[in-house]
Coordinates of C-alpha atoms in Angstrom, one line a residue:
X7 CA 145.4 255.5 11.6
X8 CA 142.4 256.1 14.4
X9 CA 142.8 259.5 16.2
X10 CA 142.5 258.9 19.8
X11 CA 140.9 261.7 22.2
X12 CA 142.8 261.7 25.4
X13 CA 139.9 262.6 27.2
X14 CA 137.8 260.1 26.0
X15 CA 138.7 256.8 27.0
X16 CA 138.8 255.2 23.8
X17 CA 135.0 256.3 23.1
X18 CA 133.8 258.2 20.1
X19 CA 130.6 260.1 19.2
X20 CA 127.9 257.9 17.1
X21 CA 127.8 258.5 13.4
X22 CA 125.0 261.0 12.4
X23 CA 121.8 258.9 10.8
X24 CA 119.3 262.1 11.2
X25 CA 117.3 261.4 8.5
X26 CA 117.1 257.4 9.4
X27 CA 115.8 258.3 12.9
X28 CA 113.5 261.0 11.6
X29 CA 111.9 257.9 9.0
X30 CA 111.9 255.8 12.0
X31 CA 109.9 257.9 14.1
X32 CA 107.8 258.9 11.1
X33 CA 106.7 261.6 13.6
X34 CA 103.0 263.7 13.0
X35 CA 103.3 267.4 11.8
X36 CA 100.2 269.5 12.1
X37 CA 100.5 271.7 9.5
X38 CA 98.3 275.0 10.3
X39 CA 99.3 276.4 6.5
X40 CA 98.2 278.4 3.7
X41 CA 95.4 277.3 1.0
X42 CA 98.3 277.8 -1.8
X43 CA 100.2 274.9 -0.5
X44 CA 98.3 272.4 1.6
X45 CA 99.0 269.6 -1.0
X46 CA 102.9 270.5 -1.6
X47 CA 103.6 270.5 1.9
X48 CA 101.8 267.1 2.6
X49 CA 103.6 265.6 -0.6
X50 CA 106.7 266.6 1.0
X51 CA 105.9 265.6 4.3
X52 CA 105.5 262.0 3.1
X53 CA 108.5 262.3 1.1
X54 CA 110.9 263.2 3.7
X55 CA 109.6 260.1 5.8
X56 CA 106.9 262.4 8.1
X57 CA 103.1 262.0 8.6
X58 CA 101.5 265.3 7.8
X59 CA 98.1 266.6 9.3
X60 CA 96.5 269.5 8.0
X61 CA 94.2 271.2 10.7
X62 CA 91.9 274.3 10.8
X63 CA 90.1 274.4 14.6
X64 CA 91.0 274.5 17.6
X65 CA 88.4 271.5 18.6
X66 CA 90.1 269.1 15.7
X67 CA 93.6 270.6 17.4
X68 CA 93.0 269.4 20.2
X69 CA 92.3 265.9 19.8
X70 CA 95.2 266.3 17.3
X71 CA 97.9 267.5 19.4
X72 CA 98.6 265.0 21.8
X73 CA 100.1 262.7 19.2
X74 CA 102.2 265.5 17.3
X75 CA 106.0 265.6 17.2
X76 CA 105.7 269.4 15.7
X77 CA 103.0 272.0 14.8
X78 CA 103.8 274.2 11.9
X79 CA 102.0 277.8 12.1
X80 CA 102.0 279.6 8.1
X81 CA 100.6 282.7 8.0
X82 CA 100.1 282.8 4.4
X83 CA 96.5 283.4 3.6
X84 CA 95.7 285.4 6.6
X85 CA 92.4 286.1 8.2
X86 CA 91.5 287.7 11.5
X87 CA 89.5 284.6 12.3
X88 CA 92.8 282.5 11.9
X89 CA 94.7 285.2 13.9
X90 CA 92.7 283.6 17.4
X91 CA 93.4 280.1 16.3
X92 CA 96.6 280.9 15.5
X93 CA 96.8 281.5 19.3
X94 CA 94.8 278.9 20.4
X95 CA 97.2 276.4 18.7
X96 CA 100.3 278.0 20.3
X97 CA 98.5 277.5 23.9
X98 CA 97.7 273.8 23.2
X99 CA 101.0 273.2 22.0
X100 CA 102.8 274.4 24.8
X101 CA 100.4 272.4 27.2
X102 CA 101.5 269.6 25.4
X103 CA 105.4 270.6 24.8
X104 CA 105.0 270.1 21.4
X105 CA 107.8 272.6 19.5
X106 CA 106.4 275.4 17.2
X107 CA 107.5 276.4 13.9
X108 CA 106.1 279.9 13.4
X109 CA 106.7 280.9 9.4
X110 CA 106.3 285.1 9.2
X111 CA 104.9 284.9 5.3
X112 CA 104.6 288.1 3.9
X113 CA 105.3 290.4 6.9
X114 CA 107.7 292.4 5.2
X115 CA 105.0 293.6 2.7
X116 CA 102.3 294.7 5.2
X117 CA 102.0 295.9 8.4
X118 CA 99.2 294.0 9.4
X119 CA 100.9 290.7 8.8
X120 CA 103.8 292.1 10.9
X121 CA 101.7 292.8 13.6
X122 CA 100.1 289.5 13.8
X123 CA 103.6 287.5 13.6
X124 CA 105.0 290.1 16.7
X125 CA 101.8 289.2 18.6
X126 CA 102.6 285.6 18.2
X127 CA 106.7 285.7 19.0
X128 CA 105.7 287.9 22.2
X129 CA 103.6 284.9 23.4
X130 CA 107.6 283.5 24.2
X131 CA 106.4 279.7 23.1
X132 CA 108.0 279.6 19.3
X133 CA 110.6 276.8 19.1
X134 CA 111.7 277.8 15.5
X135 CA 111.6 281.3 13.3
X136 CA 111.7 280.4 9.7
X137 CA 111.2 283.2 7.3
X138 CA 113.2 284.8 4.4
X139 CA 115.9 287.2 4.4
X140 CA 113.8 290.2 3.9
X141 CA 110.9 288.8 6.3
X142 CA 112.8 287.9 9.2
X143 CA 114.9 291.4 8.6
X144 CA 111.2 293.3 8.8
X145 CA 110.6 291.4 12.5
X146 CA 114.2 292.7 13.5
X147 CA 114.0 295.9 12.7
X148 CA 110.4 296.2 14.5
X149 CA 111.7 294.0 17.8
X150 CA 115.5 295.3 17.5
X151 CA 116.7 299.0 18.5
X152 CA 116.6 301.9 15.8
X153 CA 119.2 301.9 13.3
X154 CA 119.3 304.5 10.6
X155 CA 122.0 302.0 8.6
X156 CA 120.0 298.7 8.9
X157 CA 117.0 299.8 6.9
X158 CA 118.6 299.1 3.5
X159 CA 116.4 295.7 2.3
X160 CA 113.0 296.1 0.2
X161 CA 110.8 293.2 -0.6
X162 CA 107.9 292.6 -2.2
X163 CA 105.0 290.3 -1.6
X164 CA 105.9 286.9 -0.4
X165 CA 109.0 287.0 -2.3
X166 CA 112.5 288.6 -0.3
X167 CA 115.5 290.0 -1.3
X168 CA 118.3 289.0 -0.6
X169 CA 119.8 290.7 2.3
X170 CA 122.6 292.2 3.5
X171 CA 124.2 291.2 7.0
X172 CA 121.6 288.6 7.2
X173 CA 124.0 286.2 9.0
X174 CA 124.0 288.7 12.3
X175 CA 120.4 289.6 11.8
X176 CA 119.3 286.1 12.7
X177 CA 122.0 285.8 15.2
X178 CA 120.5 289.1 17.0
X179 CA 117.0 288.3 16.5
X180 CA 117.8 284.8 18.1
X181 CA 119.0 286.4 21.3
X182 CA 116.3 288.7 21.1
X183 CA 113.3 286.3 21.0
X184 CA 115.0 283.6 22.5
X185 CA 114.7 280.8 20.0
X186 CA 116.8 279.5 16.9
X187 CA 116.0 281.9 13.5
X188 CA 116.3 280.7 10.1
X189 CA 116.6 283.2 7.2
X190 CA 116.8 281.9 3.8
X191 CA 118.0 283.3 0.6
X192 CA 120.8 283.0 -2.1
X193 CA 122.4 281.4 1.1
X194 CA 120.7 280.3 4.3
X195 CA 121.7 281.3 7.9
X196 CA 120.7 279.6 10.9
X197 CA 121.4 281.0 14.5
X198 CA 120.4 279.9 17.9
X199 CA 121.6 282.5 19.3
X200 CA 125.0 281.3 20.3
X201 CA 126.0 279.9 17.0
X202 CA 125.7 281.1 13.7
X203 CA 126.0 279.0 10.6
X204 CA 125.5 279.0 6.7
X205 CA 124.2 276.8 4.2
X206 CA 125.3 277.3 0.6
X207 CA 122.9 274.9 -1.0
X208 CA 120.1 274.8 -3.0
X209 CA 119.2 276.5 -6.4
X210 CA 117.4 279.3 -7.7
X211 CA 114.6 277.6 -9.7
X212 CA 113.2 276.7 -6.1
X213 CA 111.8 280.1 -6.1
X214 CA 109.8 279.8 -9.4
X215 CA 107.6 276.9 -7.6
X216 CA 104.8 277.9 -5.1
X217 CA 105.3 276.0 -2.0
X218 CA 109.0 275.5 -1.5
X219 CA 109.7 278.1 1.3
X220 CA 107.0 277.1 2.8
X221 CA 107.2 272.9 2.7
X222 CA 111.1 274.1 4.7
X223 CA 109.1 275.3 7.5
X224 CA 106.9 271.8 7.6
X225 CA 110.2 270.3 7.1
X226 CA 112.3 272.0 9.9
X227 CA 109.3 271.0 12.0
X228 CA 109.7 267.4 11.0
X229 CA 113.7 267.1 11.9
X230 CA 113.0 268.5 15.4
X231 CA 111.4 264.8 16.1
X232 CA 115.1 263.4 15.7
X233 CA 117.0 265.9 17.4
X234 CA 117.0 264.2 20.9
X235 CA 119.6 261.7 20.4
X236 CA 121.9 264.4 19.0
X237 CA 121.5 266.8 21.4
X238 CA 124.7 266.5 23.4
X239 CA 126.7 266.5 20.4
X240 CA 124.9 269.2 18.0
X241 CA 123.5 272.0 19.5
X242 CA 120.1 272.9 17.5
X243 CA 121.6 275.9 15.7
X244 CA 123.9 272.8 14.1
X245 CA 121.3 270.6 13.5
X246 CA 118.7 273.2 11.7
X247 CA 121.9 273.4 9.5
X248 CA 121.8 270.0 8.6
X249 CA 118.0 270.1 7.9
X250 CA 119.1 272.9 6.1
X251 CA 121.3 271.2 3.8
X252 CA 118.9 268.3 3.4
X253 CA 116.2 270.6 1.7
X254 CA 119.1 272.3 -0.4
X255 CA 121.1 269.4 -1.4
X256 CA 117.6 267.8 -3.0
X257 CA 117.1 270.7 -4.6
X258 CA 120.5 271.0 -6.4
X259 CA 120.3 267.2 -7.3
X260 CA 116.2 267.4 -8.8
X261 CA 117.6 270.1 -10.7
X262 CA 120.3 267.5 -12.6
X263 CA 117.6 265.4 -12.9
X264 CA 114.3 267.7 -14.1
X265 CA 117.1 270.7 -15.7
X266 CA 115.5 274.1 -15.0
X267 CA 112.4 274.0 -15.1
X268 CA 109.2 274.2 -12.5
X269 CA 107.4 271.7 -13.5
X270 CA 109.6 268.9 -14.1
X271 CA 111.8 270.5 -10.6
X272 CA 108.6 269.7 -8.6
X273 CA 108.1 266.2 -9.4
X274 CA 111.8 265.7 -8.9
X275 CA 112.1 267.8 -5.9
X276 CA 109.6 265.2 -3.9
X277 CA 111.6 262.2 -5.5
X278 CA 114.6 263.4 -4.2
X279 CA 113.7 264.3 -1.1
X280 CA 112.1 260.8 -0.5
X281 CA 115.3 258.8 -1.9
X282 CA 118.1 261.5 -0.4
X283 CA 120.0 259.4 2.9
X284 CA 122.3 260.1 5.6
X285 CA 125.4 259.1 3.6
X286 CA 124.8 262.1 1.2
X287 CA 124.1 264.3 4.0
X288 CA 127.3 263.7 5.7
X289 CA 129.5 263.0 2.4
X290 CA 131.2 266.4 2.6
X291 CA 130.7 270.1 4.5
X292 CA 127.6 271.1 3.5
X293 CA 127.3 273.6 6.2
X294 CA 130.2 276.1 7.8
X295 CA 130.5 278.0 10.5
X296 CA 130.0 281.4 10.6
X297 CA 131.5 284.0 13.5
X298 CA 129.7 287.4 13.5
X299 CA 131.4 290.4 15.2
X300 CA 129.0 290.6 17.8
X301 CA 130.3 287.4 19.2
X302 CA 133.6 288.6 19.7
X303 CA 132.8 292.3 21.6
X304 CA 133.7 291.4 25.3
X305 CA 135.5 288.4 24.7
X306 CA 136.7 287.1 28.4
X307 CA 139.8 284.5 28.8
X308 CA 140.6 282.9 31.3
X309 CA 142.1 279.7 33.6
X310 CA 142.8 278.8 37.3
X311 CA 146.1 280.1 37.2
X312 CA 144.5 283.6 36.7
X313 CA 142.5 283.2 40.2
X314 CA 144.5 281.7 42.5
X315 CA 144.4 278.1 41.2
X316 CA 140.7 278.0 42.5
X317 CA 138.2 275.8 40.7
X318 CA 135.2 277.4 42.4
X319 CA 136.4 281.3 42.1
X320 CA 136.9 280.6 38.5
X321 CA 133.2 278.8 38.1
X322 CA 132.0 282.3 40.4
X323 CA 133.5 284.6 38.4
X324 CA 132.8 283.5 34.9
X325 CA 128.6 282.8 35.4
X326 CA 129.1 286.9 37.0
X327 CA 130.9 287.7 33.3
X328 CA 128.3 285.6 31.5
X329 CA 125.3 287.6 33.8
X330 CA 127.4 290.9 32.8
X331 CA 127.4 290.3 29.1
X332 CA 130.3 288.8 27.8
X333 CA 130.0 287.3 24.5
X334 CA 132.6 284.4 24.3
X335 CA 134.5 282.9 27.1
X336 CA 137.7 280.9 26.4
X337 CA 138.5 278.4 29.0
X338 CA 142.9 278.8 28.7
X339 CA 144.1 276.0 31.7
X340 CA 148.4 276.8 31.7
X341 CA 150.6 276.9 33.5
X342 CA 152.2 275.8 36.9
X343 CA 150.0 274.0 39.2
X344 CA 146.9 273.9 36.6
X345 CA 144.6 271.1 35.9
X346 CA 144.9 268.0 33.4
X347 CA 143.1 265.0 32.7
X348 CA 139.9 264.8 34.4
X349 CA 140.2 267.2 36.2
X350 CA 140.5 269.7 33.4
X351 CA 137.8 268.0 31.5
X352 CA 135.1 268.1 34.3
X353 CA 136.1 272.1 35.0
X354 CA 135.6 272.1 31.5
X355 CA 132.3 270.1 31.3
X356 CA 131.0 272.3 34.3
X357 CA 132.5 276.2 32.1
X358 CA 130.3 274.4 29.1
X359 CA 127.2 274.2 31.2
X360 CA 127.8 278.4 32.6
X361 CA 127.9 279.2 29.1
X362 CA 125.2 277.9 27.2
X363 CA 123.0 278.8 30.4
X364 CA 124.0 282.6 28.7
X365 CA 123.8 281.8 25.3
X366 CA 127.6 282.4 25.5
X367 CA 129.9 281.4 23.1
X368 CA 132.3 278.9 24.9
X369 CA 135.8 278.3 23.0
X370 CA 138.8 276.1 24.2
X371 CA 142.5 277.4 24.6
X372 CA 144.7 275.3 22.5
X373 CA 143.4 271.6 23.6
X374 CA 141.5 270.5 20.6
X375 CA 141.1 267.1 22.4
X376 CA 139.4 268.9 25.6
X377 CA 137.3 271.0 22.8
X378 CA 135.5 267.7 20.8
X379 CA 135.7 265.8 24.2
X380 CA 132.9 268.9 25.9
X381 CA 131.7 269.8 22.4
X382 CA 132.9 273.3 22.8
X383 CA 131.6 275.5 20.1
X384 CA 135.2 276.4 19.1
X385 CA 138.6 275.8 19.6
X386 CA 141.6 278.7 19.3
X387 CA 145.0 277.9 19.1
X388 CA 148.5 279.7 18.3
X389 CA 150.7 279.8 15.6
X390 CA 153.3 277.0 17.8
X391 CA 150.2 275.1 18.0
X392 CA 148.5 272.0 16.0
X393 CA 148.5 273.5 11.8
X394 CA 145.2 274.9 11.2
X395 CA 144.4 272.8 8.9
X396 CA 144.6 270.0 10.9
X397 CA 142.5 272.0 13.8
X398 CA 140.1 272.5 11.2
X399 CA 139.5 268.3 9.7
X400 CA 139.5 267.5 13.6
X401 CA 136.4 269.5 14.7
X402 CA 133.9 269.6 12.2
X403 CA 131.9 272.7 12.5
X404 CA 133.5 274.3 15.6
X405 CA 134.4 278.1 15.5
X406 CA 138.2 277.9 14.7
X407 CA 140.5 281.2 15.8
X408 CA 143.9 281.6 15.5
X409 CA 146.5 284.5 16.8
X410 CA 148.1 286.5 14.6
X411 CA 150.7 288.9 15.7
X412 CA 152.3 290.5 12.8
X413 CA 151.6 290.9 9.0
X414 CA 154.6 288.1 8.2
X415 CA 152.7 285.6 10.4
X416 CA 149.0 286.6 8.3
X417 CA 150.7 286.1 5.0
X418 CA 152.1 282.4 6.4
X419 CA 149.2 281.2 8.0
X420 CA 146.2 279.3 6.3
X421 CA 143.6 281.5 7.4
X422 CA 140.9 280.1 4.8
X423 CA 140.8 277.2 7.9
X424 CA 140.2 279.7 10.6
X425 CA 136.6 282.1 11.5
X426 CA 138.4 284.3 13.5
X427 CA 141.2 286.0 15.0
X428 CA 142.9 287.0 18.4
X429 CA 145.7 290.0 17.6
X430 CA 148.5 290.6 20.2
X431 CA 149.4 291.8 22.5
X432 CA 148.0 294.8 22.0
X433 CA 149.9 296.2 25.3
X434 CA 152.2 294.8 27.8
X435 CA 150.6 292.1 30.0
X436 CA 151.6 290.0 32.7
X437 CA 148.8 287.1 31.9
X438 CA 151.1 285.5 29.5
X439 CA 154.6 285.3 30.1
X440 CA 155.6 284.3 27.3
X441 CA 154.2 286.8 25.3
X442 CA 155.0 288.2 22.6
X443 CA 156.4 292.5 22.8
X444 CA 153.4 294.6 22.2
X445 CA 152.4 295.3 19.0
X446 CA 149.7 298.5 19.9
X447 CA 145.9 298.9 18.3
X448 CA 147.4 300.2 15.0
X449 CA 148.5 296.5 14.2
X450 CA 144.7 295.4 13.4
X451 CA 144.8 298.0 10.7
X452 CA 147.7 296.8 9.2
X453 CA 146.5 293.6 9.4
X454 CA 143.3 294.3 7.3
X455 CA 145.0 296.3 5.3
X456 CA 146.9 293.5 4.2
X457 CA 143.8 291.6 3.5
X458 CA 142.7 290.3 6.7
X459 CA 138.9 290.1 6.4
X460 CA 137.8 287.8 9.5
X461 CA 136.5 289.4 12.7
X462 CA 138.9 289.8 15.2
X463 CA 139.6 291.0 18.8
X464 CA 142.5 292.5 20.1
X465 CA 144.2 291.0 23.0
X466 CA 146.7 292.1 25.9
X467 CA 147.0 294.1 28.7
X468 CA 143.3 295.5 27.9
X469 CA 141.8 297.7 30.1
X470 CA 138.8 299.5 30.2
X471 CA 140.8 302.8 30.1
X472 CA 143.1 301.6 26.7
X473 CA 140.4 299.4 24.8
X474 CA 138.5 301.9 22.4
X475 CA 141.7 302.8 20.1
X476 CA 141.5 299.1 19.7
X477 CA 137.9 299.0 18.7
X478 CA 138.1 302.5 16.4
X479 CA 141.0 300.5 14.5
X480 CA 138.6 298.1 13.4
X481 CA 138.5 295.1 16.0
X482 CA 135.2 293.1 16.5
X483 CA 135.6 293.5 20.5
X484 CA 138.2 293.2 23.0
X485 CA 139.6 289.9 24.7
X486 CA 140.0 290.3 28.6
X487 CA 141.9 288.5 31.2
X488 CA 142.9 290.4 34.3
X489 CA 140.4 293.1 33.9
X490 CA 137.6 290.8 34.5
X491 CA 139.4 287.9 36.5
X492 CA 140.7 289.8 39.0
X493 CA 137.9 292.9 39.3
X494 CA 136.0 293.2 42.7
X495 CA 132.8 293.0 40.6
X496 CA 133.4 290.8 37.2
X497 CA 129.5 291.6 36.4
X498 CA 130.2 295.2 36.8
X499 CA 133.2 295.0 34.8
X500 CA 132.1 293.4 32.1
X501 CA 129.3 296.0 31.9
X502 CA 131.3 298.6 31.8
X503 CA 133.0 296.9 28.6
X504 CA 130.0 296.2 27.0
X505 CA 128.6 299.8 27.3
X506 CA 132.5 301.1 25.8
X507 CA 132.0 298.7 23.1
X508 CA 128.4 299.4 22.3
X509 CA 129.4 303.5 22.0
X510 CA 132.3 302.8 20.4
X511 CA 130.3 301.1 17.2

């Protein structure tokens, strides 16, 4: 049987051929890259179905540059000379609009290298950080704010650990330098800065063989050539994911082919990535969605009905919240006199647009139809609602969340489908009338004492004066209605959360 979207006419969204597009388009990669690896990457290049260029002056660059799809910038045998071209490359590119793959080698081990790779982020024209764990930790902790507690990682040479947290240290440093972060290790996380997601694959004999980090960064570069018919339904954090899985998923199958060993791996590493196709790509999940807790902080709900039944207030008041801070908004359309059909969808199709203007996280109350037909990046839904499940097969990679109100409905609920998790009411509230009675702050830690280990945000009747016992019980944030809907100044009001929840941490 065909599941139908109500919102969609009948119309679905094209099958994913990303790798058949990006052999296709065959698209040029100007590889600025280290002396170690010059032949690896442009093996691998030609293997994945790119043309690779290798280039070391700006006056070759130049004539160069105008028929690139990508320039990929290695620091990995570093000179001061290369340091200026290095720039000068960055300059032509962005004349030309050609995206930039910056990969930090080695700046965890030496704060030279770390100097350089700052100097190039600050120029604001990267496209795409790809480093390790313990690489792309070292350019946080340098660009990000003190933190005796996030100084735990040690690496050494080229080579990282791998590191703690790393999932909300490339979602952070995303924000931070405004541009996707990739930060590989045992597994990989990719963030955009609204997203986050993680790719299990790959295999540890990868590391034995000089070149493989850094062939990723030429081969990130190359996938951006086929992003452009995706890019209404992935968002790039999603895609990088799938390039992601690419690299790992020929990694894990050379390895049943060549057994453990670098030699034989590196030979049937370049097979694989030459013969590896869409239908393996997209067989199973290869990459999941990952919610971090700073997502969740000032988490602002809300619908016409909670402004009036006015389409334009609502629009006003959530790009104020998104201006203030907030770090989801759920679009929750009930009850007498609210929109359906189009109506709903195109107030949803505009709410999309507010949010990603904010790197916001934008989640739909409920209508799992409305959620794939705008590609929201996540759906939540109650325990009356579709079974998770279900939710879950329907959209893909979308944040799922559920509510959870007491310990007998955590123990009955299939929370391995679900990322996160709204707990309730937390005080009386007259946004929902059919809520639930209030179940206080102390009912998150009863939840996770019961073995609840997803972030999650309390919700009802939440005031600025009543949130922090919710936060020092253990929730991610705090999920706001009224509070922000119906303040005299949302942006104010959301900053006033925002600085309660940063002080509360």
């Amino acid at each position: 049987m065909t599941y139908e979207n109500q919102y969609m006419n009948g119309q679905t969204w094209p099958e994913l051929n990303i790798l058949e597009i990006l052999r296709q388009r065959n698209p040029l990669v100007i590889c600025i890259t280290n002396d170690v690896v010059r032949t690896f990457t442009a093996n691998g290049l030609l293997a994945i179905g790119a043309s690779p260029v290798m280039s070391e002056c700006s006056e070759d660059l130049k004539d160069l540059i105008v028929h690139a799809s990508a320039l990929l910038i290695n620091i990995g045998t570093l000179t001061p000379d290369k340091v200026s071209y290095y720039k000068d490359a960055i300059a032509l590119a962005k004349k030309h609009e050609v995206p930039i793959v910056l990969d930090p080698v080695g700046c965890h081990a030496g704060a030279y290298r770390l100097s350089v790779v700052l100097d190039l982020i600050k120029t604001g024209n990267i496209s795409l950080l790809r480093g390790n764990q313990s690489e792309i930790k070292a350019i946080y902790d340098a660009l990000g704010p003190d933190d005796e507690d996030n100084n735990s990682t040690e690496g050494k040479g080229v080579d990282g650990a791998q590191v703690e947290d790393s999932a909300v240290i490339a979602y952070r440093l995303a924000r931070l330098i405004n541009c996707p972060v990739v930060a590989t290790g045992e597994e990989d996380y990719v963030s955009d800065g609204t997203r986050v997601f993680a790719v299990p694959h790959g295999h540890p004999i990868m590391t034995a063989v000089t070149g493989t980090g850094c062939l990723l960064g030429a081969v990130l570069a190359a996938f951006f050539s086929a992003y452009y018919p995706y890019k209404n339904r992935l968002s790039i954090g999603e895609f990088l994911a799938y390039a992601l899985a690419c690299y790992g998923l020929a990694g894990e199958s050379a390895v049943q082919v060549s057994g453990v060993k670098p030699g034989s791996f590196s030979v049937a590493f370049m097979d694989r990535l030459y013969t590896l196709d869409d239908a393996v790509l997209m067989s199973e999940n290869h990459i999941r969605p990952v919610v971090v807790p700073d997502q969740l902080e000032v988490y602002f709900i809300s619908g016409t009905q909670d402004v009036e039944l006015n389409e334009h207030r609502l629009l006003s008041i959530v790009e104020d919240a998104c201006r203030g801070g907030v770090t989801c908004f759920q679009f929750r359309e009930k009850g007498a006199g609210t929109l359906v059909g189009q109506q709903k969808l195109e107030l949803a199709q505009q709410l999309k647009q507010i949010c990603a203007k904010y790197n916001v996280l934008y989640v739909i109350n409920d209508d799992v139809d409305l959620a794939m037909a705008v590609n929201a990046d996540g759906v939540h839904v109650g325990q009356e609602d579709m079974r998770l499940e279900e939710v879950h097969n329907l959209v893909g990679h979308k944040v799922v969340g559920i509510s959870i109100h007491s310990v007998e409905e955590l123990h009955k609920t299939d929370i391995i489908y679900a990322d996160c998790v709204g707990v309730g009411p937390m005080y009386a509230t007259s946004s929902k009338p059919d809520a639930q009675e209030p179940c206080g702050p102390e009912r998150v830690a009863e939840l996770q004492a019961e073995g609840l280990t997803l972030p999650c945000v309390g919700i009802g009747g939440i005031t600025l004066d009543n949130a922090k016992p919710i936060l020092e019980a253990g929730a991610c944030g705090v999920a706001i209605i009224s509070a922000i809907a119906h303040a005299d100044n949302p942006y104010e009001a959301v900053q006033q959360f925002k600085h309660l929840v940063d002080s509360t941490k």
